[in-house]
Coordinates of C-alpha atoms in Angstrom, one line a residue:
M1 CA 50.5 56.0 -40.8
K2 CA 51.3 52.8 -42.5
K3 CA 54.0 52.0 -39.9
T4 CA 51.5 52.7 -37.1
A5 CA 48.8 50.6 -38.8
G6 CA 51.3 47.8 -39.3
L7 CA 52.4 47.9 -35.7
G8 CA 48.8 47.8 -34.6
F9 CA 48.0 44.8 -36.8
L10 CA 51.2 43.1 -35.4
L11 CA 50.1 43.7 -31.8
V12 CA 46.6 42.3 -32.6
M13 CA 48.2 39.2 -34.2
L14 CA 50.6 38.7 -31.3
S15 CA 47.7 39.1 -28.9
T16 CA 45.6 36.6 -30.8
I17 CA 48.4 34.1 -30.9
G18 CA 49.0 34.5 -27.2
F19 CA 45.3 34.1 -26.5
A20 CA 45.2 30.9 -28.6
Q21 CA 48.2 29.5 -26.7
D22 CA 46.6 30.4 -23.3
L23 CA 43.3 28.7 -24.4
G24 CA 45.3 25.6 -25.5
Q25 CA 47.0 25.5 -22.1
I26 CA 43.6 25.8 -20.4
K27 CA 42.3 22.9 -22.3
N28 CA 45.4 20.9 -21.3
D29 CA 44.8 21.8 -17.7
I30 CA 41.2 20.7 -17.9
D31 CA 42.2 17.4 -19.6
A32 CA 44.8 16.9 -16.8
E33 CA 42.0 17.7 -14.2
R34 CA 43.9 20.8 -12.9
F35 CA 40.6 22.6 -12.6
D36 CA 41.7 25.3 -10.1
T37 CA 44.7 26.2 -12.3
A38 CA 42.4 26.4 -15.3
K39 CA 40.0 28.7 -13.4
K40 CA 42.8 31.0 -12.3
T41 CA 44.0 31.4 -15.8
L42 CA 40.5 31.9 -17.2
K43 CA 39.7 34.6 -14.6
S44 CA 42.9 36.4 -15.5
L45 CA 42.2 36.2 -19.3
I46 CA 38.6 37.5 -18.7
K47 CA 40.1 40.6 -17.2
T48 CA 42.3 41.1 -20.3
F49 CA 39.6 40.0 -22.8
P50 CA 36.3 40.9 -21.2
D51 CA 34.4 40.8 -24.5
N52 CA 35.4 37.2 -25.3
G53 CA 32.3 34.9 -24.5
K54 CA 34.3 31.7 -25.1
L55 CA 36.4 32.4 -21.9
F56 CA 33.2 32.8 -19.8
F57 CA 31.9 29.5 -21.3
Y58 CA 35.1 27.6 -20.4
L59 CA 35.1 29.1 -16.9
G60 CA 31.5 28.1 -16.3
D61 CA 32.2 24.6 -17.7
V62 CA 35.0 24.2 -15.1
Y63 CA 32.5 25.2 -12.4
L64 CA 30.2 22.5 -13.7
A65 CA 33.0 19.9 -13.6
Q66 CA 33.4 20.8 -10.0
K67 CA 29.7 20.5 -9.3
E68 CA 29.3 24.2 -8.6
A69 CA 26.1 24.8 -10.6
D70 CA 25.2 28.1 -9.0
S71 CA 28.6 29.6 -9.8
A72 CA 28.4 28.2 -13.3
A73 CA 25.0 29.8 -14.0
I74 CA 26.3 33.2 -12.9
V75 CA 29.3 33.0 -15.2
F76 CA 27.3 31.7 -18.2
N77 CA 24.8 34.6 -17.8
Q78 CA 27.7 37.1 -17.7
G79 CA 29.1 35.5 -20.8
L80 CA 25.9 36.1 -22.7
L81 CA 26.6 39.9 -22.4
A82 CA 30.0 39.5 -24.1
K83 CA 30.5 40.9 -27.7
D84 CA 32.2 37.8 -29.2
K85 CA 31.1 34.2 -29.0
S86 CA 28.6 35.0 -26.3
F87 CA 26.2 32.4 -27.8
L88 CA 28.4 29.6 -26.5
N89 CA 27.2 30.3 -23.0
N90 CA 23.8 29.0 -24.0
I91 CA 25.4 25.6 -24.2
G92 CA 26.3 25.7 -20.5
L93 CA 22.8 27.1 -19.6
A94 CA 21.3 24.3 -21.7
Q95 CA 23.3 21.7 -19.7
L96 CA 21.9 23.2 -16.5
D97 CA 18.4 22.8 -18.0
L98 CA 19.1 19.2 -18.8
D99 CA 20.2 18.7 -15.2
A100 CA 16.9 20.1 -14.1
K101 CA 15.1 17.8 -16.6
K102 CA 13.9 20.9 -18.6
N103 CA 14.6 19.3 -21.9
A104 CA 12.5 21.6 -24.1
E105 CA 14.3 24.7 -22.7
A106 CA 17.6 23.0 -23.2
I107 CA 16.9 22.1 -26.9
A108 CA 15.7 25.7 -27.5
K109 CA 19.0 27.0 -26.2
F110 CA 21.0 24.5 -28.3
D111 CA 19.0 25.6 -31.4
L112 CA 20.1 29.2 -30.7
V113 CA 23.7 28.1 -30.6
V114 CA 23.5 26.0 -33.8
K115 CA 22.2 29.1 -35.7
E116 CA 25.3 31.1 -34.6
I117 CA 28.0 28.4 -35.2
K118 CA 29.9 28.7 -38.5
K119 CA 30.4 25.6 -40.6
K120 CA 34.2 25.6 -40.0
D121 CA 33.8 25.8 -36.2
V122 CA 33.1 22.1 -35.7
D123 CA 34.7 22.0 -32.3
E124 CA 32.0 24.4 -31.1
T125 CA 29.4 22.0 -32.3
L126 CA 31.1 19.3 -30.3
L127 CA 30.5 21.3 -27.2
I128 CA 26.8 20.6 -27.6
A129 CA 27.5 16.9 -27.6
K130 CA 29.6 17.3 -24.5
A131 CA 26.8 19.1 -22.7
Y132 CA 24.4 16.2 -23.5
M133 CA 27.0 13.7 -22.1
K134 CA 28.0 15.6 -19.0
S135 CA 24.5 16.4 -17.8
E136 CA 23.3 14.7 -14.6
N137 CA 20.6 13.3 -16.9
P138 CA 22.8 12.4 -19.9
N139 CA 21.4 11.8 -23.4
Y140 CA 24.0 9.8 -25.2
K141 CA 21.9 9.2 -28.3
A142 CA 21.5 12.9 -28.8
A143 CA 25.2 13.4 -28.3
I144 CA 26.1 10.7 -30.8
D145 CA 23.7 12.2 -33.4
V146 CA 25.5 15.6 -33.0
I147 CA 29.0 14.0 -33.3
N148 CA 28.0 12.0 -36.4
K149 CA 26.9 15.1 -38.1
V150 CA 30.4 16.6 -37.5
L151 CA 32.1 13.4 -38.8
A152 CA 29.9 13.4 -41.9
T153 CA 31.7 16.6 -43.0
N154 CA 35.0 16.1 -41.3
M155 CA 35.9 12.5 -40.9
A156 CA 39.5 13.3 -39.9
N157 CA 38.5 15.2 -36.7
A158 CA 40.2 13.4 -33.9
S159 CA 38.3 15.2 -31.2
A160 CA 35.0 14.1 -32.7
H161 CA 36.2 10.4 -32.7
L162 CA 37.4 10.8 -29.1
L163 CA 34.1 12.2 -28.0
L164 CA 32.1 9.6 -30.0
G165 CA 34.1 6.9 -28.1
D166 CA 33.2 8.5 -24.8
A167 CA 29.5 8.6 -25.7
Q168 CA 29.5 5.0 -26.9
F169 CA 31.4 3.8 -23.9
A170 CA 29.1 5.6 -21.5
N171 CA 26.1 4.1 -23.4
G172 CA 27.5 0.6 -22.8
N173 CA 28.9 -0.1 -26.3
S174 CA 32.6 -0.9 -25.5
N175 CA 33.4 -2.5 -28.9
E176 CA 32.2 0.6 -30.8
A177 CA 34.0 2.9 -28.3
Y178 CA 37.2 1.0 -28.8
A179 CA 37.0 1.5 -32.6
S180 CA 36.3 5.2 -32.1
Y181 CA 39.2 5.7 -29.7
R182 CA 41.5 3.9 -32.1
N183 CA 40.3 6.2 -35.0
A184 CA 41.0 9.3 -32.8
Y185 CA 44.5 8.2 -32.1
D186 CA 45.2 7.1 -35.7
Y187 CA 44.1 10.6 -36.9
D188 CA 46.1 12.4 -34.3
N189 CA 48.6 10.5 -32.1
S190 CA 49.0 13.5 -29.8
V191 CA 45.5 12.8 -28.4
L192 CA 46.7 10.8 -25.4
L193 CA 43.2 10.6 -23.9
A194 CA 42.2 8.3 -26.8
K195 CA 45.2 6.0 -26.2
M196 CA 44.4 6.1 -22.4
N197 CA 40.7 5.2 -23.0
L198 CA 41.7 2.3 -25.1
A199 CA 43.7 1.0 -22.2
K200 CA 40.7 1.7 -19.9
I201 CA 38.5 -0.6 -21.9
T202 CA 41.2 -3.3 -21.6
K203 CA 41.2 -2.7 -17.9
N204 CA 37.5 -3.0 -17.6
A205 CA 37.8 -6.4 -19.4
K206 CA 40.0 -7.4 -16.5
A207 CA 43.0 -7.8 -18.8
F208 CA 45.1 -6.1 -16.1
N209 CA 48.6 -7.0 -17.4
E210 CA 47.8 -5.7 -20.9
A211 CA 46.2 -2.5 -19.5
V212 CA 49.2 -1.7 -17.3
A213 CA 51.5 -2.2 -20.4
S214 CA 49.3 0.2 -22.4
F215 CA 49.4 2.8 -19.6
D216 CA 53.2 2.5 -19.4
E217 CA 53.4 3.2 -23.1
I218 CA 51.6 6.5 -22.6
L219 CA 53.9 7.5 -19.8
K220 CA 56.9 6.9 -22.1
I221 CA 55.4 9.5 -24.4
N222 CA 54.5 11.9 -21.6
P223 CA 55.5 11.0 -18.0
N224 CA 53.6 14.0 -16.6
F225 CA 50.2 13.0 -18.0
G226 CA 48.4 12.9 -14.7
P227 CA 45.2 11.0 -15.5
V228 CA 47.2 7.9 -16.5
Y229 CA 48.5 7.6 -13.0
R230 CA 44.9 7.6 -11.7
E231 CA 44.0 4.9 -14.2
L232 CA 47.0 2.8 -13.1
A233 CA 45.8 3.3 -9.5
E234 CA 42.3 2.1 -10.3
T235 CA 43.8 -0.9 -12.4
Y236 CA 45.8 -2.1 -9.4
Y237 CA 42.9 -1.6 -7.1
F238 CA 40.7 -3.8 -9.3
W239 CA 43.6 -6.3 -9.7
A240 CA 44.0 -6.4 -5.9
N241 CA 40.4 -7.4 -5.5
S242 CA 40.6 -10.0 -8.2
E243 CA 43.7 -11.6 -6.9
Q244 CA 43.5 -11.7 -3.1
S245 CA 46.8 -13.4 -2.7
K246 CA 48.5 -10.2 -3.9
Y247 CA 46.0 -7.8 -2.4
Q248 CA 48.5 -5.9 -0.2
E249 CA 51.1 -5.7 -2.9
Y250 CA 48.7 -4.3 -5.5
I251 CA 46.8 -2.0 -3.2
S252 CA 50.1 -0.5 -2.1
K253 CA 50.9 0.1 -5.8
A254 CA 47.5 1.6 -6.4
L255 CA 47.9 4.1 -3.5
G256 CA 51.4 5.0 -4.8
F257 CA 50.1 5.7 -8.3
Y258 CA 47.3 7.8 -6.9
E259 CA 49.8 9.9 -4.9
R260 CA 51.8 10.4 -8.1
Y261 CA 48.6 11.5 -9.8
M262 CA 47.9 14.0 -7.0
S263 CA 51.4 15.4 -7.3
L264 CA 50.6 16.3 -10.9
T265 CA 47.3 18.1 -10.0
D266 CA 46.9 21.5 -8.4
Y267 CA 45.9 19.9 -5.1
S268 CA 42.6 21.7 -5.4
L269 CA 39.6 20.8 -3.3
D270 CA 38.1 18.9 -6.3
S271 CA 41.2 16.8 -6.8
R272 CA 41.5 16.1 -3.1
M273 CA 37.9 14.9 -3.1
R274 CA 38.6 12.5 -5.9
H275 CA 41.6 11.3 -3.9
A276 CA 39.4 10.8 -0.9
D277 CA 36.9 8.8 -2.9
F278 CA 39.8 6.5 -4.0
L279 CA 41.0 6.2 -0.4
I280 CA 37.5 4.9 0.6
L281 CA 37.8 2.3 -2.2
A282 CA 41.2 1.3 -1.0
K283 CA 40.1 1.3 2.6
D284 CA 43.0 3.5 3.7
Y285 CA 41.1 5.3 6.4
K286 CA 44.1 6.8 8.2
A287 CA 45.1 8.6 5.0
L288 CA 41.4 9.5 4.4
E289 CA 41.2 11.2 7.8
L290 CA 44.3 13.2 7.1
E291 CA 43.1 14.2 3.6
A292 CA 39.7 15.2 5.0
K293 CA 41.3 17.5 7.6
E294 CA 43.4 19.1 4.8
M295 CA 40.3 19.7 2.8
K296 CA 38.6 21.3 5.8
K297 CA 41.4 23.9 5.9
L298 CA 40.5 24.8 2.3
D299 CA 36.7 24.8 2.8
N300 CA 35.2 24.5 6.2
I301 CA 31.6 24.5 5.0
N302 CA 31.6 21.9 2.2
P303 CA 29.4 19.0 3.4
R304 CA 31.3 16.4 1.4
I305 CA 34.3 17.0 3.7
L306 CA 32.1 16.1 6.7
R307 CA 31.2 12.9 4.9
Y308 CA 34.8 11.9 4.6
L309 CA 35.5 12.8 8.2
G310 CA 32.6 10.7 9.3
Y311 CA 33.6 7.7 7.3
A312 CA 37.3 7.9 8.4
A313 CA 36.6 8.6 12.0
Y314 CA 34.3 5.5 12.3
E315 CA 36.8 3.2 10.7
N316 CA 39.6 4.6 12.9
G317 CA 37.5 4.0 16.0
N318 CA 36.7 7.7 16.8
F319 CA 32.9 7.1 17.1
V320 CA 32.1 10.4 18.8
E321 CA 33.9 12.4 16.1
S322 CA 32.2 10.3 13.4
S323 CA 28.8 10.9 14.9
K324 CA 29.3 14.7 15.0
A325 CA 30.7 14.8 11.5
L326 CA 27.9 12.7 10.0
T327 CA 25.2 14.5 12.0
D328 CA 26.5 17.9 10.7
F329 CA 26.7 16.4 7.2
F330 CA 23.1 15.3 7.1
A331 CA 22.0 18.7 8.4
K332 CA 23.9 20.6 5.7
V333 CA 23.8 18.4 2.6
D334 CA 21.1 18.6 -0.1
P335 CA 18.9 15.5 0.5
K336 CA 19.2 14.4 -3.1
R337 CA 23.0 14.3 -2.7
I338 CA 22.8 11.7 0.1
I339 CA 24.0 8.3 -1.0
A340 CA 23.4 4.8 0.5
R341 CA 26.9 4.7 2.1
D342 CA 26.0 7.8 4.1
Y343 CA 23.1 6.0 5.7
L344 CA 25.3 3.0 6.2
Y345 CA 28.0 4.9 8.2
L346 CA 25.4 6.8 10.2
G347 CA 23.8 3.5 11.1
L348 CA 27.1 1.9 12.0
T349 CA 28.1 4.9 14.1
K350 CA 24.9 4.9 16.0
M351 CA 25.4 1.2 16.8
A352 CA 28.9 1.9 17.9
E353 CA 27.6 4.6 20.2
A354 CA 24.9 2.3 21.5
K355 CA 27.5 -0.2 22.8
K356 CA 27.8 -0.1 26.6
A357 CA 30.8 -0.8 28.8
D358 CA 29.5 -4.4 29.5
G359 CA 29.4 -5.1 25.8
T360 CA 25.6 -5.0 25.5
Y361 CA 23.7 -2.3 23.5
D362 CA 21.4 0.5 24.4
D363 CA 18.2 -0.6 22.6
V364 CA 17.0 2.8 21.7
I365 CA 20.2 4.0 20.0
F366 CA 20.8 0.6 18.5
N367 CA 17.4 0.6 16.9
E368 CA 18.0 4.1 15.5
G369 CA 21.1 2.6 13.8
V370 CA 19.0 -0.2 12.3
V371 CA 16.6 2.4 10.8
E372 CA 19.6 4.0 9.0
L373 CA 20.9 0.7 7.8
N374 CA 17.4 -0.1 6.3
K375 CA 17.6 3.2 4.4
A376 CA 21.0 2.3 3.1
V377 CA 19.9 -1.0 1.7
E378 CA 16.7 0.5 0.3
K379 CA 18.8 3.0 -1.6
D380 CA 21.5 0.5 -2.7
P381 CA 20.8 -3.2 -2.1
V382 CA 24.4 -4.1 -2.7
I383 CA 25.2 -2.6 0.8
A384 CA 23.4 -5.6 2.4
S385 CA 26.4 -7.8 1.7
E386 CA 28.6 -5.6 4.0
L387 CA 26.6 -6.3 7.1
N388 CA 27.5 -10.0 7.5
P389 CA 30.8 -9.5 9.5
L390 CA 29.2 -7.2 12.0
G391 CA 26.2 -9.5 12.4
K392 CA 28.5 -12.5 12.9
K393 CA 30.5 -10.6 15.6
M394 CA 27.3 -9.9 17.5
F395 CA 26.3 -13.5 17.1
N396 CA 29.6 -14.8 18.4
D397 CA 29.3 -12.3 21.3
K398 CA 26.0 -14.1 22.1
L399 CA 24.1 -10.8 21.4
Y400 CA 21.5 -12.8 19.5
K401 CA 18.7 -10.2 19.6
N402 CA 21.0 -7.5 18.1
A403 CA 22.4 -9.9 15.5
T404 CA 18.8 -10.8 14.5
K405 CA 18.0 -7.2 13.7
L406 CA 21.1 -6.8 11.6
F407 CA 20.5 -10.0 9.6
E408 CA 16.9 -8.9 9.0
V409 CA 18.3 -5.9 7.1
A410 CA 21.0 -8.0 5.4
I411 CA 18.5 -10.5 3.8
K412 CA 16.6 -7.7 2.1
N413 CA 18.8 -8.2 -0.9
P414 CA 18.3 -11.7 -2.4
K415 CA 21.2 -11.1 -4.7
S416 CA 23.7 -10.5 -1.9
K417 CA 26.7 -12.8 -1.9
N418 CA 26.0 -13.6 1.7
Y419 CA 22.2 -14.1 1.3
T420 CA 22.2 -17.8 2.2
L421 CA 24.6 -17.4 5.1
D422 CA 22.7 -14.4 6.4
N423 CA 19.4 -16.3 6.4
F424 CA 21.1 -19.1 8.3
Y425 CA 22.4 -16.8 11.0
L426 CA 19.1 -15.0 11.2
G427 CA 17.3 -18.3 11.8
Y428 CA 20.0 -19.5 14.2
A429 CA 20.0 -16.2 16.2
L430 CA 16.2 -16.3 16.4
Y431 CA 16.3 -19.9 17.7
L432 CA 19.0 -19.2 20.3
D433 CA 17.2 -16.0 21.5
Y434 CA 13.9 -17.8 21.9
D435 CA 12.4 -18.1 25.4
A436 CA 9.3 -20.1 25.8
K437 CA 8.1 -17.8 28.6
T438 CA 8.8 -14.4 27.1
S439 CA 9.2 -14.7 23.3
S440 CA 6.4 -14.5 20.8
K441 CA 5.4 -17.5 18.7
E442 CA 6.1 -15.3 15.7
Q443 CA 9.9 -15.6 16.5
I444 CA 9.6 -19.4 15.8
T445 CA 7.8 -18.7 12.5
L446 CA 10.5 -16.2 11.4
A447 CA 13.2 -18.7 12.3
D448 CA 11.5 -21.4 10.3
Q449 CA 11.1 -19.1 7.3
A450 CA 14.8 -18.2 7.5
F451 CA 15.9 -21.9 7.5
S452 CA 13.4 -22.7 4.7
K453 CA 15.0 -20.0 2.6
V454 CA 18.4 -21.5 3.1
I455 CA 17.0 -24.9 2.0
E456 CA 15.4 -23.3 -1.0
V457 CA 18.6 -21.7 -2.2
S458 CA 21.0 -24.5 -1.0
P459 CA 19.0 -27.8 -0.5
T460 CA 22.1 -29.8 0.6
T461 CA 23.0 -27.5 3.5
Q462 CA 22.4 -30.1 6.2
D463 CA 22.5 -27.8 9.2
A464 CA 19.5 -25.9 7.8
H465 CA 17.4 -29.1 8.0
L466 CA 18.8 -29.8 11.5
Y467 CA 17.8 -26.4 12.8
K468 CA 14.5 -26.4 11.0
A469 CA 13.7 -29.6 13.0
R470 CA 14.9 -28.0 16.2
V471 CA 12.9 -24.8 15.7
N472 CA 9.7 -26.7 15.0
D473 CA 10.3 -29.0 17.9
L474 CA 9.5 -26.0 20.1
V475 CA 5.9 -25.9 18.8
E476 CA 3.4 -28.4 20.1
T477 CA 1.2 -28.9 17.0
P478 CA 0.7 -32.0 14.8
E479 CA 1.9 -29.9 11.8
A480 CA 5.1 -28.9 13.5
K481 CA 5.8 -32.5 14.6
A482 CA 5.5 -33.6 11.0
I483 CA 8.0 -30.9 9.9
V484 CA 10.4 -32.0 12.7
L485 CA 10.3 -35.7 11.4
A486 CA 10.7 -34.7 7.7
S487 CA 13.6 -32.3 8.5
Y488 CA 15.5 -34.8 10.6
E489 CA 15.0 -37.5 7.9
Q490 CA 16.3 -35.1 5.2
Y491 CA 19.3 -34.3 7.4
I492 CA 20.1 -38.0 7.7
K493 CA 19.7 -38.5 4.0
I494 CA 22.0 -35.6 3.0
L495 CA 24.8 -36.9 5.3
D496 CA 24.4 -40.4 4.0
T497 CA 24.9 -39.0 0.5
K498 CA 28.0 -37.0 1.6
G499 CA 29.7 -40.1 3.0
D500 CA 31.5 -41.4 6.1
A501 CA 34.1 -38.7 6.2
E502 CA 31.4 -36.0 6.5
K503 CA 29.4 -38.0 9.0
A504 CA 32.5 -38.5 11.2
K505 CA 32.9 -34.7 11.8
P506 CA 32.1 -34.0 15.5
S507 CA 29.3 -31.6 14.8
N508 CA 27.7 -33.8 12.2
K509 CA 28.1 -36.9 14.4
K510 CA 26.3 -35.1 17.2
G511 CA 23.5 -34.0 14.8
L512 CA 23.1 -37.5 13.5
I513 CA 22.8 -39.0 17.0
E514 CA 20.1 -36.4 17.7
A515 CA 18.2 -37.0 14.4
L516 CA 18.4 -40.8 14.4
T517 CA 17.3 -40.9 18.1
H518 CA 14.2 -38.7 17.2
V519 CA 13.3 -40.6 14.1
G520 CA 13.8 -44.0 15.7
A521 CA 11.7 -43.0 18.7
F522 CA 8.9 -41.6 16.5
Y523 CA 8.6 -44.9 14.5
A524 CA 8.9 -47.0 17.6
N525 CA 6.2 -45.1 19.4
S526 CA 3.9 -45.1 16.3
G527 CA 4.2 -48.9 15.9
Q528 CA 6.3 -48.8 12.6
K529 CA 8.7 -51.4 13.7
D530 CA 10.7 -51.8 10.5
K531 CA 11.5 -48.1 10.2
A532 CA 12.3 -47.9 13.9
V533 CA 14.7 -50.8 13.7
E534 CA 16.4 -49.4 10.6
N535 CA 17.1 -46.0 12.2
L536 CA 18.1 -47.4 15.6
N537 CA 20.6 -49.7 13.9
K538 CA 22.0 -46.7 12.1
L539 CA 22.2 -44.9 15.4
L540 CA 24.3 -47.8 16.9
V541 CA 26.7 -47.5 13.9
V542 CA 27.3 -43.8 14.8
D543 CA 27.2 -44.3 18.5
P544 CA 27.8 -48.0 19.5
A545 CA 27.3 -47.4 23.2
N546 CA 24.0 -45.7 22.8
K547 CA 21.8 -47.2 25.6
Y548 CA 18.5 -45.8 24.2
A549 CA 19.0 -47.6 20.9
T550 CA 20.1 -50.8 22.5
D551 CA 17.2 -50.9 25.0
T552 CA 14.6 -49.9 22.4
L553 CA 15.7 -52.5 19.9
K554 CA 15.4 -55.2 22.6
A555 CA 11.9 -54.0 23.5
L556 CA 10.9 -54.1 19.8

C-alpha cells in the first residue's frame, strides 16, 4: 500500500512539475509573441487538465492579445466552471467590461478575485494590473496602485517592477519607467524584457546609436529573443526618417531585422498583421501585397487583410483591385475599427479611378474621393500633410479645379508642416482657374483669404503679396484697388530688404517690373508726382529699356 501511495504521489509531483514547465514555456511564447503556439499548447493542456482554471485564463488572455474578444469571453466563462483557480477568469471578464466602459462591473469582478488570491500569490495580483493596462480604455493609475501594493510586501519582485515600468511608460513618465525597468533587471537579470524596455526608452529619445548597442547586448545573451529584432527594425526605421541621407541604408536594415523577427515567430495571422503594419510604415508595398495575399490564405474573411490589400494595391498602381478590397473592407469592418488612413486610401483610390484617358477627372467620382479625404482629416488631422504631393501634381498638370479641392482639404489642419505652402497653392489654383465670365466672385474671395493666410504665417513670402495684388486686381471696387496698391508696395519693400541678388532672379525681376509699373502709374494718375517719380526710377533700374517709365517720367 505504501509503495502504491508513494508511486501515486510521485506521479502527481512529476505531473505538477511538467505542468509548471509547460506553463513557463507558454509564458515565454507569449513574451516572444508566438501567440498561436501558446494557444496550441494551452488547448492541449486543457484537455489534460480540464479542472485548471488558470489555463483557461491564459488562453482567453491570448485571444484578447489577438483582438478576438468574443472567443476570449467564451473561454473565460468556461474557465469559471473549473475546480481550481477558476476565479482568475474574472480578471479576463473584467478587462472586457473595461473595454465596454462598464467600470463598476469590472471593479466588482476584480473584488471577487482579490478575495480568492492568497497573499503569497502576488503574480496573480499582478494580472489585475495587467488587465487595467491592456484594456482598450486603460487605467494606468489603477494599475500602478495595484503594483505598488505588491511591491510594498515584496520589493524584490522583478515582474512587479517590470509591470510598473510598463504602466509608467504608457502613462508618459519615461524617467520613472526607466528606473523601474532598471530595478527589474537588477533584481533578476534573466528578465530580458526589462533590459529591452530600457533600450526602447533610449530609442524614443532618438539616441539611436546607444539603443542599437543595447539591443545588441541582449542578442549576445539570447540571439533568439524575437522582440529585440522588432525593436531594432523600428529603431532603424525612425533613424532612417531622422537621417534622410542614409534613408535607404537604414530602411533596408529595418526590413531585414523585421524579417528576422518574423522567422522567430510562429507566422501566425497576428504576427503577419504586425509585419504588415510595419511594411506600411516602411512603405514596402510590394512586400505588403505579398504578405496580404499570404494572410488571405490563412483567413479569407478577416477585414484587416482587405485593408492591407487595398493599401498595397493602390500604391502598386492596381486601382481596380484596391477599390474592390477597400469597398469590401468598409462593408465588413466594425465602424469603430475604421481608422483615418482607411478613409485616405479609399479617397485616393476613388480619385485614381476618376482619372480619364485624357488626364482629366470624372467630377462625380473625384468628388466622392474628396468626401473620403475630408473624413480622413477629420479623424486624424495629421493626414492633411500627406495631400501636398498629389495636389501639386494636379496643379502642375494644370488641373486647377481639382487641385483646389485637394488643397481645401489639406489646409484644414493649421499644424500641418505644409500648411503655408498648401494655402499658397490653394490661392494660386483658384486664381488660375478663375474665369470672369463663368466663375463666381466667391472664388476671388477664397483666393484672397488663402494668400492672406500665407502672409499671416510667413509675412516675408513675397509671392503671396504679389498674387494677393493680382487676385484683387480682378475686382472693380475701390476697396480692392486699395488692396492691390498696398500688396504691390509690400512686395517691392520685401524684395528691397532681401537685396539685389534676390531681385535679380528672373521671376522676381518680372514681378518687380509689374509691381513698380502699377504703383508708378497709380501715383502718376492720382497726381502724387514725388511717389510716381520714385517708383518709376526704381523701374528703370530694374528694366532700363522700359518705355512706359521713360515716357511717363518725361510727361511728369
